[in-house]
mmCIF file of C-alpha atoms in Angstrom:
data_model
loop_
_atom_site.group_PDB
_atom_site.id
_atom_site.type_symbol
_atom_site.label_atom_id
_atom_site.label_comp_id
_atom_site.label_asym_id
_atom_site.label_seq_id
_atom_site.Cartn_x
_atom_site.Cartn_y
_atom_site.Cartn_z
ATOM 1 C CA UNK A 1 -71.359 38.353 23.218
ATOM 2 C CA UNK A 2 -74.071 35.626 24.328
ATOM 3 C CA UNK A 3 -76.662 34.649 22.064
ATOM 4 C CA UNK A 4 -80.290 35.363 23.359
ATOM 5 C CA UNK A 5 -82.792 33.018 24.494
ATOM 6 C CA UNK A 6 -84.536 34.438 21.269
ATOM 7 C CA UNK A 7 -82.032 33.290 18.909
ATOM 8 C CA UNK A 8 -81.824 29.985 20.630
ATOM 9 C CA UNK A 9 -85.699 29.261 20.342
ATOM 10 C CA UNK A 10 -85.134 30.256 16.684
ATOM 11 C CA UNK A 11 -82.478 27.795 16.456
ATOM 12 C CA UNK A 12 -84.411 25.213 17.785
ATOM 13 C CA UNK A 13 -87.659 25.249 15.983
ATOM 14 C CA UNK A 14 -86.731 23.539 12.548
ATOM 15 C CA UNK A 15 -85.773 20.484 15.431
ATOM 16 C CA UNK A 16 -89.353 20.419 16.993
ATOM 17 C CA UNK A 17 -88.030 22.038 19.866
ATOM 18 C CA UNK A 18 -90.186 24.961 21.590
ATOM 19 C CA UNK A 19 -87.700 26.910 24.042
ATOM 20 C CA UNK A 20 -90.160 27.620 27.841
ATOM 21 C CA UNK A 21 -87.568 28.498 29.371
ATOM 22 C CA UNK A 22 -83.665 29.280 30.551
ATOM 23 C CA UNK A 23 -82.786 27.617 33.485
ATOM 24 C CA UNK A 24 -81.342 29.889 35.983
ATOM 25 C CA UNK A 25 -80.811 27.816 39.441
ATOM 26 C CA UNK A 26 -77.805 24.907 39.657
ATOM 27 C CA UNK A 27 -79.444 21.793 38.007
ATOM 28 C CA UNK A 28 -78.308 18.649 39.501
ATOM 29 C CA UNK A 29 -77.506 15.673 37.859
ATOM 30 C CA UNK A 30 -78.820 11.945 38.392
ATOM 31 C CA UNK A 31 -77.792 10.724 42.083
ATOM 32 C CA UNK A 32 -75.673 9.054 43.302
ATOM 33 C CA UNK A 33 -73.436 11.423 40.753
ATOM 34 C CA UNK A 34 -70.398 9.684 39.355
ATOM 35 C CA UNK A 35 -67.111 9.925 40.248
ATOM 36 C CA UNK A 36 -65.794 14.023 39.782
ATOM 37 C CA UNK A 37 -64.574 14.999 36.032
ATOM 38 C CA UNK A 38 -66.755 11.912 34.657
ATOM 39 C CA UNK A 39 -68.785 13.299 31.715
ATOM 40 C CA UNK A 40 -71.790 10.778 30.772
ATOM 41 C CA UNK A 41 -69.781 9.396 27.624
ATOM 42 C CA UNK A 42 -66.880 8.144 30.076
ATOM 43 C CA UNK A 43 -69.068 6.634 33.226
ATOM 44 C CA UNK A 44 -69.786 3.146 33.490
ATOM 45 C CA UNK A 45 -72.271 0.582 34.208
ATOM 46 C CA UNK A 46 -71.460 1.061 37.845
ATOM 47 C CA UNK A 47 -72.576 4.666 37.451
ATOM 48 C CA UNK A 48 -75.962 3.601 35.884
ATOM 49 C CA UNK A 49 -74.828 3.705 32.609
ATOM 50 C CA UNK A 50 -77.277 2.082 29.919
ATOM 51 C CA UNK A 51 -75.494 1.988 25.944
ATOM 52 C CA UNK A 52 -78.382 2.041 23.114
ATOM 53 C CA UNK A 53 -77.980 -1.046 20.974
ATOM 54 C CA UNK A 54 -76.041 0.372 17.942
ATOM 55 C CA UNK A 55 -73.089 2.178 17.182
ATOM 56 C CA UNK A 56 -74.197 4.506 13.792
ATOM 57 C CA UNK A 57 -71.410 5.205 11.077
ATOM 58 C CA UNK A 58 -71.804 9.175 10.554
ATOM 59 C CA UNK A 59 -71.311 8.415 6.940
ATOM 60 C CA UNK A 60 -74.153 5.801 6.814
ATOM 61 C CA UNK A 61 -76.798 7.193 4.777
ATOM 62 C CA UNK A 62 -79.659 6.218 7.243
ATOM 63 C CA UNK A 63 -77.673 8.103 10.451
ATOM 64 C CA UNK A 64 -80.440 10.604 10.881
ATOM 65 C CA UNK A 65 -83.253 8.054 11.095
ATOM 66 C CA UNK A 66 -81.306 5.765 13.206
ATOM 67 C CA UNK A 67 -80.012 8.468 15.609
ATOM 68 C CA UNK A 68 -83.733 9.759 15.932
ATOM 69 C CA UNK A 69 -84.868 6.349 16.813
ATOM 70 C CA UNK A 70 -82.428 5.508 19.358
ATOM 71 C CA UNK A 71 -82.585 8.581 21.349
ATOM 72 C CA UNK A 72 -86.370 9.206 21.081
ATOM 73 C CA UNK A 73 -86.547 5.011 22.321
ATOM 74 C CA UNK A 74 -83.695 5.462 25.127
ATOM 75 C CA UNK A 75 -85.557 8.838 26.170
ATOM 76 C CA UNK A 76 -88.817 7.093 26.421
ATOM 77 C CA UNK A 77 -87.537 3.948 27.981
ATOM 78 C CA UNK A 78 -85.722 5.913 30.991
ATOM 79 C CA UNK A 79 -87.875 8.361 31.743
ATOM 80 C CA UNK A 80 -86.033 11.769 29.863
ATOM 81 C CA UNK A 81 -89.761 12.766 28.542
ATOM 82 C CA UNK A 82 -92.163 13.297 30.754
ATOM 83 C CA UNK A 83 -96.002 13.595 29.879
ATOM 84 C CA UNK A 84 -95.594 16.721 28.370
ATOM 85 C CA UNK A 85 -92.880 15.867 26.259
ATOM 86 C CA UNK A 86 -91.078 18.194 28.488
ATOM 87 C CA UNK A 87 -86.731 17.649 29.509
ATOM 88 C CA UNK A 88 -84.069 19.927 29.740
ATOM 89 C CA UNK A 89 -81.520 20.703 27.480
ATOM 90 C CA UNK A 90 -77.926 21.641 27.077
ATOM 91 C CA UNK A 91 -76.946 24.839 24.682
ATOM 92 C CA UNK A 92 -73.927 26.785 24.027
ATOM 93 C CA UNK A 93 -75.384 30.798 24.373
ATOM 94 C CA UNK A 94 -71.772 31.660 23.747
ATOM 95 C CA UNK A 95 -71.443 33.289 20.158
ATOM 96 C CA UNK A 96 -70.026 30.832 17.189
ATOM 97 C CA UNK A 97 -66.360 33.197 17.516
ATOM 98 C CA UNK A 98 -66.114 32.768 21.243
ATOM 99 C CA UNK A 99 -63.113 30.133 22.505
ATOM 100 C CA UNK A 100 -64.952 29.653 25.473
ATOM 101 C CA UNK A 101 -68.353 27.867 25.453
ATOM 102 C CA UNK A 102 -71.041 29.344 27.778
ATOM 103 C CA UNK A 103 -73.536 26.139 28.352
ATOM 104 C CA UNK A 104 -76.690 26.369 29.946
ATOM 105 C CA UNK A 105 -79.716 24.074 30.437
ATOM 106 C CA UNK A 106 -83.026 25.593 28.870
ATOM 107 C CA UNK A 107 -86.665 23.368 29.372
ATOM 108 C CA UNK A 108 -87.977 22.639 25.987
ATOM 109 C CA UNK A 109 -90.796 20.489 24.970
ATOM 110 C CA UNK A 110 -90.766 17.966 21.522
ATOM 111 C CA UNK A 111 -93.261 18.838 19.483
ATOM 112 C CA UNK A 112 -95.423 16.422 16.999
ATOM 113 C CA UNK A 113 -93.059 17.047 14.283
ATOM 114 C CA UNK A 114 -89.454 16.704 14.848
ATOM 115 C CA UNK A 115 -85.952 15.621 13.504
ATOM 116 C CA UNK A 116 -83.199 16.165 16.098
ATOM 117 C CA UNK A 117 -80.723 14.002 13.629
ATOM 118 C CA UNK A 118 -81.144 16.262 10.158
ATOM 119 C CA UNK A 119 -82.628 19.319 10.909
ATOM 120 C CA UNK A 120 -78.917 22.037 10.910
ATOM 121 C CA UNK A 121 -79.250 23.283 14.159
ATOM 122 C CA UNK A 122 -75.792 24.465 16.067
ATOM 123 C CA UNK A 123 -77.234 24.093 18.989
ATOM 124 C CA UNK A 124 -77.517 20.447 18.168
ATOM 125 C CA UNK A 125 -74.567 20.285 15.957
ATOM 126 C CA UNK A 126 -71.706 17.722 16.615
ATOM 127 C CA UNK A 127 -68.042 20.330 16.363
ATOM 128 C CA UNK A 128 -66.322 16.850 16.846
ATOM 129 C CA UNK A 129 -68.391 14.766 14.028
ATOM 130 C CA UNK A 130 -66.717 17.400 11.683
ATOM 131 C CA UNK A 131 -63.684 15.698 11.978
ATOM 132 C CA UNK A 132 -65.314 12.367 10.320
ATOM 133 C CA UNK A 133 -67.707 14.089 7.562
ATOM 134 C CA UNK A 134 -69.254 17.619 5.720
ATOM 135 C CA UNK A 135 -73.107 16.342 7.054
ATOM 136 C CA UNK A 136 -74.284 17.627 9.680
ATOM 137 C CA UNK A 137 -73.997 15.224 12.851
ATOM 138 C CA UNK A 138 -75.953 15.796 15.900
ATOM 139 C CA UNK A 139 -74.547 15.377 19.760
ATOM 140 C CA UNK A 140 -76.846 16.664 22.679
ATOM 141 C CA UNK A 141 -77.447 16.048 26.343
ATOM 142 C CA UNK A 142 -80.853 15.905 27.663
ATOM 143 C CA UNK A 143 -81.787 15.702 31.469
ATOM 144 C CA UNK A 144 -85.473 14.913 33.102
ATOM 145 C CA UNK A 145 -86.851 17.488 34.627
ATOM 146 C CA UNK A 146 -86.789 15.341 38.075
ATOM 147 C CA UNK A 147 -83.010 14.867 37.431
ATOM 148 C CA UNK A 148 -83.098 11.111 37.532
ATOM 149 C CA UNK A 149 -81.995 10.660 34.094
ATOM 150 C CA UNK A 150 -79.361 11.730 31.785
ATOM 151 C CA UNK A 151 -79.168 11.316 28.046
ATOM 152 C CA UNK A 152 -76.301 11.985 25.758
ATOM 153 C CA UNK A 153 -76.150 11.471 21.792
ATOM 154 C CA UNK A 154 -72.512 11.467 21.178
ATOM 155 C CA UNK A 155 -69.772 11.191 18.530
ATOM 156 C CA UNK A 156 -66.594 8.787 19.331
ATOM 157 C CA UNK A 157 -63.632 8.453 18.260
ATOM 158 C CA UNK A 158 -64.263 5.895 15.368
ATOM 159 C CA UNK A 159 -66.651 7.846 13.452
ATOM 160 C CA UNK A 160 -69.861 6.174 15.190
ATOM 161 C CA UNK A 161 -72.983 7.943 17.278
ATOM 162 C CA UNK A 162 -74.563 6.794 19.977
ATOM 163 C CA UNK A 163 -76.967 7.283 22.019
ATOM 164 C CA UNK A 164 -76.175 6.261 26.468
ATOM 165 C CA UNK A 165 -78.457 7.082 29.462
ATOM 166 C CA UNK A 166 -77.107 7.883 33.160
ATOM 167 C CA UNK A 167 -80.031 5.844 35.591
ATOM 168 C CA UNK A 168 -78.155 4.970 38.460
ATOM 169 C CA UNK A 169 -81.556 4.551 40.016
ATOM 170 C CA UNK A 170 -82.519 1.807 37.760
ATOM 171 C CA UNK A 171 -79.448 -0.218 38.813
ATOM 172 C CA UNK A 172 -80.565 -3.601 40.025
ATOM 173 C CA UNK A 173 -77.311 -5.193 41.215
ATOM 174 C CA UNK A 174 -74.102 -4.420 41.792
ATOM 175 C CA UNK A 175 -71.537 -4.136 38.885
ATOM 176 C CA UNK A 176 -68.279 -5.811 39.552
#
């Protein structure tokens, strides 16, 4: 059974993140779209690909702050946020049991008070950052609402978070 848009505003709120809406047409993702069965974590520079500047330890005690930082800087550096705060989000609506996830973007706006790193939400919750630590971890993908930029907080393979944006619009040369 799917969770409701209900129980994913709830989820959201200790975040800072007020739930406007589901979105229910195709969203598109930044053009030119990279290459087919690319997620953001695996496209490159070529793609429009910009890397935050650190790599975060999920054990380091200051993750949360750090993670918060980066993406709220990357988000506000490419264009994620617009005036209103305002982006889309990916969620799971499938229920915690269910093998296969049922993701869907939903517009949200950040509120004054927010913690997207510490606050517990599963919606923002990291299943792979399990695998490294107890703590709760975040990963997320945000888009702007005029599709032009992609964000994604993720969890590698060594135990680090990070925070990349997909621009390919704000490529100013060709990448070799």
């Amino acid at each position: 059974m799917s969770l409701t848009d209900a129980a994913i505003a709830a989820d959201l709120v200790p975040a800072g993140l007020e739930l406007l809406e589901r979105v229910r047409e195709e969203v598109s993702l930044p053009l030119p779209p990279p290459p087919p069965y690319y997620s953001p974590a695996s496209c490159r520079p070529e793609h429009g690909r910009f890397d935050s500047d650190e790599m975060i330890d999920v054990n380091d005690p200051e993750m949360p702050s750090k993670v918060n930082a980066s993406w709220l800087r990357m988000a506000t550096e490419y264009g994620v946020l617009n005036d209103q705060r305002e982006f889309l989000l990916s969620v799971n609506y499938s229920d915690p049991n269910d093998v296969e996830p049922e993701y869907a973007w939903i517009r949200v706006r950040l509120s004054e008070q927010w913690d997207l790193a510490a606050n517990g939400s599963p919606a923002l919750r990291s299943g792979f950052g399990g695998l490294f630590t107890d703590r709760f971890v975040p990963e997320f993908s945000m888009l702007s609402l005029d599709h032009k930029a992609m964000l994604n907080t993720t969890v590698w393979g060594n135990g680090t978070v990070s925070t990349i944006v997909i621009r390919p619009d704000r490529l100013t040369h060709a990448v070799d």
